[in-house]
Short mmCIF file of C-alpha atoms and ligand atoms in Angstrom, two decimals:
data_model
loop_
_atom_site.label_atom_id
_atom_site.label_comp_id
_atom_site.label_asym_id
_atom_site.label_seq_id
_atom_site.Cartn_x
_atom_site.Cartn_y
_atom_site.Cartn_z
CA UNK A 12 189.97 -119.82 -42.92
CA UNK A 13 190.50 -120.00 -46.51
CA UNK A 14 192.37 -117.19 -47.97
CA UNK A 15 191.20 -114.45 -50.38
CA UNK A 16 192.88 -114.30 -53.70
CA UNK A 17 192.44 -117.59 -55.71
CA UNK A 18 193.58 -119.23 -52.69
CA UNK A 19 196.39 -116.79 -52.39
CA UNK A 20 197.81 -117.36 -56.44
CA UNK A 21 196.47 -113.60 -57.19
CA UNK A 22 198.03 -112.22 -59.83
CA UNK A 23 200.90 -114.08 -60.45
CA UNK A 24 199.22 -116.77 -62.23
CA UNK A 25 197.08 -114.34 -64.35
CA UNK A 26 200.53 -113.81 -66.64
CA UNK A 27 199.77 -114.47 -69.73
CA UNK A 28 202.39 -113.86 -72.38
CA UNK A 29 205.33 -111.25 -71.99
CA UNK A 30 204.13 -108.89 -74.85
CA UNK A 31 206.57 -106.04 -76.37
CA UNK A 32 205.91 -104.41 -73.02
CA UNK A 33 206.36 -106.76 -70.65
CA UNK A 34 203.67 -109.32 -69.07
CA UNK A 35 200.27 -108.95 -70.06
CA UNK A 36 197.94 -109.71 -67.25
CA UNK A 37 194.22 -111.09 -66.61
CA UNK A 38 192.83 -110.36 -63.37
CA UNK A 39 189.67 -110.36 -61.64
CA UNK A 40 188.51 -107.46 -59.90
CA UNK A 41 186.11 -107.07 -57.35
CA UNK A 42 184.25 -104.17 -57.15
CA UNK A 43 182.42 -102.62 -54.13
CA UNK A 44 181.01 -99.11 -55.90
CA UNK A 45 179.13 -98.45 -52.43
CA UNK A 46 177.39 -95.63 -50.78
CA UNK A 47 177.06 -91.68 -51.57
CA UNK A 48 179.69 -90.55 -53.74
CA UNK A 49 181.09 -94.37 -54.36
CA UNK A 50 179.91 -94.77 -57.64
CA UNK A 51 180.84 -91.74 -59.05
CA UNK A 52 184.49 -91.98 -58.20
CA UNK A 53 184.56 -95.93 -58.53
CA UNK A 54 183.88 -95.10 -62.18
CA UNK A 55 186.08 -92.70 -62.82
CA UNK A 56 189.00 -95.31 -61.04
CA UNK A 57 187.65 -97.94 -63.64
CA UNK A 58 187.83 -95.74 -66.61
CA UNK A 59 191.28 -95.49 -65.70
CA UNK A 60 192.14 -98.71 -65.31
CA UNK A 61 190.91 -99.73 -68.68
CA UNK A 62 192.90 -96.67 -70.53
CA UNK A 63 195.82 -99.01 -68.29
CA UNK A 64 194.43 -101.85 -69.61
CA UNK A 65 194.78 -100.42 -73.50
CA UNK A 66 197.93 -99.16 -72.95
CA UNK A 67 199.75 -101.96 -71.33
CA UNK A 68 197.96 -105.01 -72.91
CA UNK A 69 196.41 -105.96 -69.74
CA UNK A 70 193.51 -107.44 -69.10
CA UNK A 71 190.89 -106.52 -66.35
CA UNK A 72 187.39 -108.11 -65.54
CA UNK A 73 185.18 -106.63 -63.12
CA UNK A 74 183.06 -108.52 -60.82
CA UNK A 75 180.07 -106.47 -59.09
CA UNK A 76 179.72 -106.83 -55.20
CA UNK A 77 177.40 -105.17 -52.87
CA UNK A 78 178.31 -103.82 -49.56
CA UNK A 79 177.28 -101.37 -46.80
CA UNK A 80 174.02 -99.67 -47.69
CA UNK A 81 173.50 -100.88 -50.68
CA UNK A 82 173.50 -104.58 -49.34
CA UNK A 83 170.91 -103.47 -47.16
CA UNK A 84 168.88 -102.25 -49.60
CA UNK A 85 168.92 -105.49 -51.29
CA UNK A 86 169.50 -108.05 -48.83
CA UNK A 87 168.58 -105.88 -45.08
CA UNK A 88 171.94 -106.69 -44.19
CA UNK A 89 175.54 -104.72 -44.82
CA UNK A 90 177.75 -108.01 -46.09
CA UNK A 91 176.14 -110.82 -47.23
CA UNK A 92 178.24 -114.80 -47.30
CA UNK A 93 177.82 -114.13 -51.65
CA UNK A 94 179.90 -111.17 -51.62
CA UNK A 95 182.60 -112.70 -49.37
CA UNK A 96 183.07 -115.87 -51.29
CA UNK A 97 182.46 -113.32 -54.86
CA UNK A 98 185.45 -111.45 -53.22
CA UNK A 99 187.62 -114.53 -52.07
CA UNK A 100 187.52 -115.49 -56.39
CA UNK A 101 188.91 -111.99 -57.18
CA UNK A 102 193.15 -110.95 -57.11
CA UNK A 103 191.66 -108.13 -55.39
CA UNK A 104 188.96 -105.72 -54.70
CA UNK A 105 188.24 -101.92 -55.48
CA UNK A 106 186.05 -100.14 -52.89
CA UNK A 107 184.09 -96.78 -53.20
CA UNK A 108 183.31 -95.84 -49.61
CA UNK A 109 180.34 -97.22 -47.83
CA UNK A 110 177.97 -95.79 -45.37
CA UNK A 111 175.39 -92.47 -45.38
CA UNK A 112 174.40 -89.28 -43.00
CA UNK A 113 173.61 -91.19 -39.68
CA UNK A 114 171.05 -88.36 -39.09
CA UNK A 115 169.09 -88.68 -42.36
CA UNK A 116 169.63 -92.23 -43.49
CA UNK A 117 167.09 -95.16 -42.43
CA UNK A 118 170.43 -97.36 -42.04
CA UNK A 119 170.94 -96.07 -38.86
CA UNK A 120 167.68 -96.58 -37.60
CA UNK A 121 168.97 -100.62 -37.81
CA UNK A 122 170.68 -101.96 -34.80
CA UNK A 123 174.53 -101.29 -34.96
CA UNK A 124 175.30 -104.98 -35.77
CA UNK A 125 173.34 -104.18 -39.03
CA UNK A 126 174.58 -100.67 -40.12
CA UNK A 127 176.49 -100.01 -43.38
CA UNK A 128 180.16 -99.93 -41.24
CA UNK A 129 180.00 -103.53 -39.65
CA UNK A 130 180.00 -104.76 -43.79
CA UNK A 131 183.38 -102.76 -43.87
CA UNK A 132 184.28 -104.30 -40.18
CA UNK A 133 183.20 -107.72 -41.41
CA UNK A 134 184.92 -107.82 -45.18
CA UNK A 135 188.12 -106.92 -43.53
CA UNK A 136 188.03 -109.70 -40.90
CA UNK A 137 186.42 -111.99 -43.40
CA UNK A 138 189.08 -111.61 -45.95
CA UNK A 139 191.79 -111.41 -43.15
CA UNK A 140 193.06 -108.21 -43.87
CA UNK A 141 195.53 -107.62 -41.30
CA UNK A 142 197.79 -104.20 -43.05
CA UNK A 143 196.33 -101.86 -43.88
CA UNK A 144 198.50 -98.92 -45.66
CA UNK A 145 197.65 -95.43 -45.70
CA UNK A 146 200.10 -92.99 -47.68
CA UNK A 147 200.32 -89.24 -46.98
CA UNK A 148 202.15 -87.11 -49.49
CA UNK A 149 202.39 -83.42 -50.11
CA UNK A 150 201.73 -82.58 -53.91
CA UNK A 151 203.83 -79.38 -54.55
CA UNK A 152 201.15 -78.35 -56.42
CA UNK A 153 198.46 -78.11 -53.29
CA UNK A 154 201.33 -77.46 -50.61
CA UNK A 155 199.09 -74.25 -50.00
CA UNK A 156 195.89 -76.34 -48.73
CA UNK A 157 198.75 -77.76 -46.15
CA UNK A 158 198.16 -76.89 -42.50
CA UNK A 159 201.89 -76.75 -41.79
CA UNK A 160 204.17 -74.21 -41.18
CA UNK A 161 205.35 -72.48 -44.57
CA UNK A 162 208.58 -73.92 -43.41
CA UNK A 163 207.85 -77.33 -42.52
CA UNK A 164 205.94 -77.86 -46.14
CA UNK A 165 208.59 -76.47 -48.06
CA UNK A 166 210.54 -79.63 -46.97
CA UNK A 167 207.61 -82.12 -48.73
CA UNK A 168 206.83 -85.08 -47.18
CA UNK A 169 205.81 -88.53 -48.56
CA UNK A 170 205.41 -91.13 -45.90
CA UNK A 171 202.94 -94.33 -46.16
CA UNK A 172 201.44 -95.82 -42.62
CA UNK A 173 201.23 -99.36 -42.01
CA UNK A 174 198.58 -99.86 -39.48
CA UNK A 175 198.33 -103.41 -38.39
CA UNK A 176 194.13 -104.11 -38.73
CA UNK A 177 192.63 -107.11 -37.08
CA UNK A 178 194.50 -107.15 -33.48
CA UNK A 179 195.37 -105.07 -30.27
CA UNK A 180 192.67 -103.11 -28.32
CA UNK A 181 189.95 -102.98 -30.68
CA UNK A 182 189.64 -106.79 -31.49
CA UNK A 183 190.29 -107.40 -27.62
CA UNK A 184 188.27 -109.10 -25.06
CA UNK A 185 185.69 -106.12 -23.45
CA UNK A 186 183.41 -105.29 -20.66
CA UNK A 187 181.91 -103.13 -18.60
CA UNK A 188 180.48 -104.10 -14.89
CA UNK A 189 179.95 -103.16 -11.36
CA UNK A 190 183.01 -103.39 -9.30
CA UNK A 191 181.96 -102.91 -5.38
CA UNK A 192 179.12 -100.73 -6.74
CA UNK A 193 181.67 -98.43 -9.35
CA UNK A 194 181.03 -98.95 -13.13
CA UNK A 195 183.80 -100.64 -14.58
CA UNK A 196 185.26 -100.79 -18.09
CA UNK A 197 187.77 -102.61 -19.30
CA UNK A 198 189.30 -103.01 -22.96
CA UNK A 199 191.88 -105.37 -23.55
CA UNK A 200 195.35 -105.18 -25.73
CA UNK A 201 196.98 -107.95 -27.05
CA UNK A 202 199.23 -109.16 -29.69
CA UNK A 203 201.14 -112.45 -29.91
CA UNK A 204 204.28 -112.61 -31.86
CA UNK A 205 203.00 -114.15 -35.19
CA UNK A 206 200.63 -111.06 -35.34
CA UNK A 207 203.82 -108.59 -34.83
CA UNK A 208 206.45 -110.74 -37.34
CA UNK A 209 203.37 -111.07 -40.00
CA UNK A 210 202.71 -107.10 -40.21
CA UNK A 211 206.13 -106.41 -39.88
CA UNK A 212 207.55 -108.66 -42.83
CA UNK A 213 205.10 -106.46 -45.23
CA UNK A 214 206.32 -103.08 -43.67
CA UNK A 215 209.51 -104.23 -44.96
CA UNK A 216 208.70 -105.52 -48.12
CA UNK A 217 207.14 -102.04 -48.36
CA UNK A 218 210.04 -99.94 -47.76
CA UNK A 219 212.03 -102.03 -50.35
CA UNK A 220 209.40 -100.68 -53.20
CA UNK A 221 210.09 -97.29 -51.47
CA UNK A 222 212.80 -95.24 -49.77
CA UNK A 223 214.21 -98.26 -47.59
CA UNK A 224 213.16 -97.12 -44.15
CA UNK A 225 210.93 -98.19 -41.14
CA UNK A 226 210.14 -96.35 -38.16
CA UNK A 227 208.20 -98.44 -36.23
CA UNK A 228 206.03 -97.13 -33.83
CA UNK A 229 205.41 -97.81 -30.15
CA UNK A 230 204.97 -97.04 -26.40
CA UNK A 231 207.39 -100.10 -25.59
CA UNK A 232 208.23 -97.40 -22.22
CA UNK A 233 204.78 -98.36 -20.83
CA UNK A 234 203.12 -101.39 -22.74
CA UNK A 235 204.29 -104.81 -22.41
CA UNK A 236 202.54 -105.84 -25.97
CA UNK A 237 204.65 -102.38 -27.16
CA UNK A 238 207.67 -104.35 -25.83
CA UNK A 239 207.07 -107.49 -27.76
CA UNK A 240 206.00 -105.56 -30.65
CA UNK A 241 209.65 -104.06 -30.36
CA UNK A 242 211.69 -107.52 -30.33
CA UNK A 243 209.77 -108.71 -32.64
CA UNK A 244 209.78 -106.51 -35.50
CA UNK A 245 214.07 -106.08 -34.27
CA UNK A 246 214.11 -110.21 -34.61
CA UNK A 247 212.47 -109.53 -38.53
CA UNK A 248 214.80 -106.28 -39.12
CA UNK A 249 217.77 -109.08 -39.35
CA UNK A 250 216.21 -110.65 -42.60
CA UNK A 251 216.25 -107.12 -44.54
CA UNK A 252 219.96 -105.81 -43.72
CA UNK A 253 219.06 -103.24 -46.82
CA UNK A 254 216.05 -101.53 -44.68
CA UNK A 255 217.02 -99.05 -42.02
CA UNK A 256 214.93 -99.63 -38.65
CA UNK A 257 214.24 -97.11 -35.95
CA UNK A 258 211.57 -97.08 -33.03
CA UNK A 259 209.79 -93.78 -31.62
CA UNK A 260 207.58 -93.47 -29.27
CA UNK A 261 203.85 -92.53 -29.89
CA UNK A 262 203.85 -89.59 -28.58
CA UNK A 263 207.10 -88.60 -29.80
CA UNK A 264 205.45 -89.96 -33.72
CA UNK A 265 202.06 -87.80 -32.87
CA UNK A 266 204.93 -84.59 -32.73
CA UNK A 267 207.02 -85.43 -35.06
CA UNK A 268 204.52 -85.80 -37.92
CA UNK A 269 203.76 -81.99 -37.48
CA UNK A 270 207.29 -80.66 -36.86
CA UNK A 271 209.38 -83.11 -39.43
CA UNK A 272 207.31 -85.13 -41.09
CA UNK A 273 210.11 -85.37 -44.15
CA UNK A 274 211.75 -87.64 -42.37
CA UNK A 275 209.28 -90.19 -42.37
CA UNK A 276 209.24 -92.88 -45.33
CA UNK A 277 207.27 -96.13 -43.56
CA UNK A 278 205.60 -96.03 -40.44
CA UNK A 279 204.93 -99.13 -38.92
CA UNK A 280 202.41 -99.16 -35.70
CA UNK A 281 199.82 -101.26 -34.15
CA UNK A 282 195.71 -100.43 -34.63
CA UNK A 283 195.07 -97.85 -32.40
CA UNK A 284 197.95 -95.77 -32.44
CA UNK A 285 197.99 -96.32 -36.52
CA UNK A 286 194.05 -95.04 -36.13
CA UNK A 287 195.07 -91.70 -34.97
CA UNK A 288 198.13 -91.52 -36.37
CA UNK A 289 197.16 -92.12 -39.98
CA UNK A 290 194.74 -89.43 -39.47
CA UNK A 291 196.77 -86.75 -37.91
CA UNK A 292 199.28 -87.70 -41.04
CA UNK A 293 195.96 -87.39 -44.10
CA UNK A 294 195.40 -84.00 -42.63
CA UNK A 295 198.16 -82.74 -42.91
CA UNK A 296 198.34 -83.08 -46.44
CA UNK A 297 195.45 -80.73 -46.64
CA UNK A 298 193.61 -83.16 -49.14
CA UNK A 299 191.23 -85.87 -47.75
CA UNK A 300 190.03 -86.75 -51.39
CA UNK A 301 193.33 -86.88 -52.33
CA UNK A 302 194.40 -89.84 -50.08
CA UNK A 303 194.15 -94.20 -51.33
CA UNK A 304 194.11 -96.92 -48.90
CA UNK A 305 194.98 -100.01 -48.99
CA UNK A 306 194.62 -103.22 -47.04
CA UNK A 307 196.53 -106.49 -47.49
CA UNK A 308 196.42 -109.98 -46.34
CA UNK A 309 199.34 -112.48 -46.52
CA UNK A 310 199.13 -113.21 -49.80
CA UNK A 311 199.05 -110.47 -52.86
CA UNK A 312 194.70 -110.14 -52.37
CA UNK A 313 194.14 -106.38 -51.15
CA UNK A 314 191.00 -104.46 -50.73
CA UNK A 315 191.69 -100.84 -52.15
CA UNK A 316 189.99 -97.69 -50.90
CA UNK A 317 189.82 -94.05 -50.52
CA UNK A 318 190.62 -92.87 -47.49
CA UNK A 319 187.76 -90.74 -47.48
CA UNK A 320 184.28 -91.62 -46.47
CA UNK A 321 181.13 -91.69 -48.55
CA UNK A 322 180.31 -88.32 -48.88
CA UNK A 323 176.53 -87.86 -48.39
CA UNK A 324 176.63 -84.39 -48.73
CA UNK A 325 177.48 -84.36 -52.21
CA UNK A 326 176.59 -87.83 -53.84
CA UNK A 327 175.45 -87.41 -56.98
CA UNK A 328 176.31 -83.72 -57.55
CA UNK A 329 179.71 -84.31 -59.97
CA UNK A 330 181.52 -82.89 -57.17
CA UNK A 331 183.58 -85.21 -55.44
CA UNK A 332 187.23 -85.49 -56.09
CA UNK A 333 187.75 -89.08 -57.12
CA UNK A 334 191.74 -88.83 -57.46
CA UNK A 335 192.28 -90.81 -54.06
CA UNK A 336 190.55 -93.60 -55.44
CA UNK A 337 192.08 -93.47 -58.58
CA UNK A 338 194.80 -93.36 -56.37
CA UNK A 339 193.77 -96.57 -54.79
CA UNK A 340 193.54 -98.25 -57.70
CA UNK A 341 197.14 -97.16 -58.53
CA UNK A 342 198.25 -99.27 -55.43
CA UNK A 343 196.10 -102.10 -56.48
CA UNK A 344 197.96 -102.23 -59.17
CA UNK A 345 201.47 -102.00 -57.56
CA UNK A 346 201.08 -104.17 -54.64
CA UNK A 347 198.19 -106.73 -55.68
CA UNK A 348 199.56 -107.36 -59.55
CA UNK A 349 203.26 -105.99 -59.57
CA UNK A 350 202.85 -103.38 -61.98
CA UNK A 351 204.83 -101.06 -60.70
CA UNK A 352 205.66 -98.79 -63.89
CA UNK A 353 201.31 -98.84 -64.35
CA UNK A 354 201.15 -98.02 -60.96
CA UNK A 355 203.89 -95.00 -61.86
CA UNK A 356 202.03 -93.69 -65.06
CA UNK A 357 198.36 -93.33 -62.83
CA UNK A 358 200.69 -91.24 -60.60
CA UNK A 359 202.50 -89.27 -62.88
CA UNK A 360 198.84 -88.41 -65.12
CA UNK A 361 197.24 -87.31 -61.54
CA UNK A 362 200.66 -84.87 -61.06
CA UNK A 363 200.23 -83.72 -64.20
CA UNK A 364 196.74 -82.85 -64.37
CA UNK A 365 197.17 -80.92 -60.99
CA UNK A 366 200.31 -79.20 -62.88
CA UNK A 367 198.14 -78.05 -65.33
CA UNK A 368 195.80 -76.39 -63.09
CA UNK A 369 192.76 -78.49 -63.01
CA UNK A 370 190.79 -78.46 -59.48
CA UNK A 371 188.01 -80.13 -57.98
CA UNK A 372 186.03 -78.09 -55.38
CA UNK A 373 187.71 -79.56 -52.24
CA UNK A 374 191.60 -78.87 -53.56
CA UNK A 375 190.72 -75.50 -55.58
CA UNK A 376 192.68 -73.08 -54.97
CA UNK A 377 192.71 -69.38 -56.85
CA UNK A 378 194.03 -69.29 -60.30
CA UNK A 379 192.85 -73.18 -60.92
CA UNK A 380 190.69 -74.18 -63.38
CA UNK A 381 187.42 -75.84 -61.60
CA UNK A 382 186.61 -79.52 -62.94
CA UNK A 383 184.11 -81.73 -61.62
CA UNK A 384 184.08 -85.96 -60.93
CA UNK A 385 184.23 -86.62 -64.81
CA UNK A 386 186.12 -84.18 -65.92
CA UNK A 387 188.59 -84.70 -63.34
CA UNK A 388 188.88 -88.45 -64.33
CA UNK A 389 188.55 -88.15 -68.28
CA UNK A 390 191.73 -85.61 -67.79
CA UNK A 391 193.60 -88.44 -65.80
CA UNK A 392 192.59 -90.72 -68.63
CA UNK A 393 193.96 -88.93 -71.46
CA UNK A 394 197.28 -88.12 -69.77
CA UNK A 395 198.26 -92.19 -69.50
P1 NAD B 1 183.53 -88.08 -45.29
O1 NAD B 1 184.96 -88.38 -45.54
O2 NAD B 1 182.54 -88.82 -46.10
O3 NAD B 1 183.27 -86.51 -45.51
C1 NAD B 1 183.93 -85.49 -44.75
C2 NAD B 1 183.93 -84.19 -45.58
O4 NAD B 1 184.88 -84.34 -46.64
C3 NAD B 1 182.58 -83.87 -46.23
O5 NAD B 1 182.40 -82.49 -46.25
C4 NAD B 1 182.74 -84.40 -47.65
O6 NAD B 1 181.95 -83.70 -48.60
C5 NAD B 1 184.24 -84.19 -47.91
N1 NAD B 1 184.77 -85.20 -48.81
C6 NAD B 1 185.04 -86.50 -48.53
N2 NAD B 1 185.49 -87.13 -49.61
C7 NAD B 1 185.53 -86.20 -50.60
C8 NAD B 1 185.92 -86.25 -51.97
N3 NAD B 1 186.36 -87.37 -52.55
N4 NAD B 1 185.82 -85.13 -52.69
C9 NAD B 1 185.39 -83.98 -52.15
N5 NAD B 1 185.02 -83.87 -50.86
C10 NAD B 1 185.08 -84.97 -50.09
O7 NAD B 1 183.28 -88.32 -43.73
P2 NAD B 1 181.91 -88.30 -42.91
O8 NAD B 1 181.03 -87.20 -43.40
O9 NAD B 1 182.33 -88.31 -41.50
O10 NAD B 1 181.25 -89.69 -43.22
C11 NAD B 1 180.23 -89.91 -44.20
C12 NAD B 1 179.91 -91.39 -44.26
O11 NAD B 1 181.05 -92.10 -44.71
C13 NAD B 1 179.55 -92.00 -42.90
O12 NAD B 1 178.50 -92.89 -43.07
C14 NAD B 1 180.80 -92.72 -42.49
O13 NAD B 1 180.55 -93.81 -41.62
C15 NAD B 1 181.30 -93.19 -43.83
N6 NAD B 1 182.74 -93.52 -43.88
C16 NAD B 1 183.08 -94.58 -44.63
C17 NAD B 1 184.41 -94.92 -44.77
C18 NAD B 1 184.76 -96.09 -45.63
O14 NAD B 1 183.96 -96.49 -46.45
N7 NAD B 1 185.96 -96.65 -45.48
C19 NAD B 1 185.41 -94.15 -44.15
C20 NAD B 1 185.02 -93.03 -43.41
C21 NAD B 1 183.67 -92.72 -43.28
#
């Protein structure tokens, strides 16, 4: 399979000249806008990317793609071979959310196979996106949307989940059949060690760009791919002496993210348990459309989201918060191109806009001042 990202060079190879401020970059950017509220908040993320672009003496271009329901609209099919290869010639990609209400929306009339989701299913496979990182933080400023214990918040948390994408018992072999006349199901769970070593080398890259520390995830008391998963990512631990390893058990994690969660800086777990566990972790920051996603092949390519979904409810209303995918494109930023101290000034605008009191309808709280899509990204703009 040929590998997204110019072949893998990504961004490295767009340096151009080391200006007063350090390299100035050209790179290609896919961009999925999407379903529902995708374009609105894909918008706002670009408008902040070229105030980057100004500020820093970068260069971005922007290369359309469709996916999800607005593939099918134009092609009666979620992912189409143009928008793979389209995506395979970018340094990375820059996703709305896809997908619209299953009730209302004639996508879902189509067989599953040809439903907005299976273009998300099919990108990631395509483009071999095997990490996929979700961060969960507590802004200090919304720690009263936070489901936690008064207690527990006060602490703060700000933990990222590496969720290995493309293996284990959703990509395993399935069926269901008639055993001595019983209906029988079975899913199966695999990983092979090249799998484990591949996800877990990025988990510690990761924690070098962060606090230094992996807890890696597993039920290694039951599960015999839990136990290779365990020597494995133990045999990789050697190569980063500077990162701090620990293993918990699932259960123990599923706890522990509502009791401590402080203590967690990366989590590193296969794709089920990082499923759920990823979840648990977004709520209880209080904010779904405060939360980016990332996912990452083996070379720098990534394909940047918002954690959210697409938001039927209130496409096209100037309502949605588009901060996570501003977010997103924060990441892209940091772990596609290398620009960290970018990636730090998106960051440090979106605290300081929240400092300063400005709300969108799903993070308002009393005392705020309410702000809708545009607003919300024009004041992100003018604080890089
Ligand atoms: P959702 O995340 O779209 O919405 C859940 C609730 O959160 C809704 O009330 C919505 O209004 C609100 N919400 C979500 N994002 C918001 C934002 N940025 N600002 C303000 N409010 C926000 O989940 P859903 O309703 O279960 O799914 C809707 C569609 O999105 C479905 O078609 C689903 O398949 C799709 N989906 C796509 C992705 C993706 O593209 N990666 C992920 C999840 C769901």
């Amino acid at each position: 399979m040929q590998t997204a990202g110019r072949k893998g060079t990504s961004a490295f190879l767009c340096k151009l000249d080391a200006g007063l401020g350090g390299m100035c970059m050209r790179c290609k950017i896919g961009v999925i806008s999407g379903d529902g509220i995708g374009p609105e908040i894909v918008r706002e993320a670009r408008e902040v990317l070229e105030k980057v672009a100004k500020v820093y003496g970068h260069t971005f271009e922007y290369t359309e793609l469709l996916l999800g329901g607005a593939s099918i609209d134009v092609y009666g099919i979620p992912l189409t071979e143009e928008t793979i290869e389209k995506a395979k010639a970018c340094d990375a990609v820059l996703m709305g959310s896809i997908g619209g209400d299953a009730k209302t929306s004639p996508w879902y009339q189509l067989e599953p196979s040809k439903r907005p989701e299976a273009g998300l299913l099919g990108i990631r496979k395509a483009l071999n996106l095997f990490a996929n990182l979700r961060p969960a933080y507590l802004y200090e400023e919304l720690r009263a949307a936070c489901p936690l214990r008064e207690d527990i918040s006060a602490a703060g948390f700000d933990m990222l989940i590496m969720r290995e994408l493309t293996g284990g018992l959703y990509f395993g072999e399935r069926k269901t059949e008639e055993v001595d006349g019983v209906l029988t199901a079975v899913d199966t769970l695999s990983y092979n060690e090249t799998e484990i070593r591949r996800i877990a080398k990025r988990a510690f890259e990761i924690a070098r760009k962060r606090r230094g520390k992996v807890c890696s995830v597993d039920k290694a008391n039951v599960l015999d791919s839990s136990r290779l998963w365990r020597k494995i990512v133990e045999e990789m631990a050697k190569e980063y002496p500077d990162v701090e390893l620990s293993h918990m058990y699932v259960d123990n994690c599923a706890m522990q993210l509502v009791m401590n969660p402080a203590q967690f800086d990366v989590i590193l777990t296969e794709n089920m348990f990082g499923d759920i566990l990823s979840d648990e972790a977004s709520m209880v920051t209080g904010s779904i459309g405060m939360l980016s996603s990332a996912s990452l092949n083996d070379t720098k390519f990534g394909l940047y989201e918002p954690s959210h979904g697409s938001a039927p409810d209130i496409a096209g209303q100037d309502k949605a918060n588009p901060i996570a995918t501003i977010l997103s494109a924060a990441m892209m930023l940091r772990y596609s191109f290398d620009l960290d101290k970018e990636a730090d000034a998106i960051e440090e605008a979106v605290r300081k806009v929240l400092k300063e009191g400005y709300r969108t309808g799903d993070i308002m709280s009393d005392g705020c001042e309410y702000v809708g899509t545009q607003k919300m990204g024009e004041l992100i703009v003018e604080k890089i």
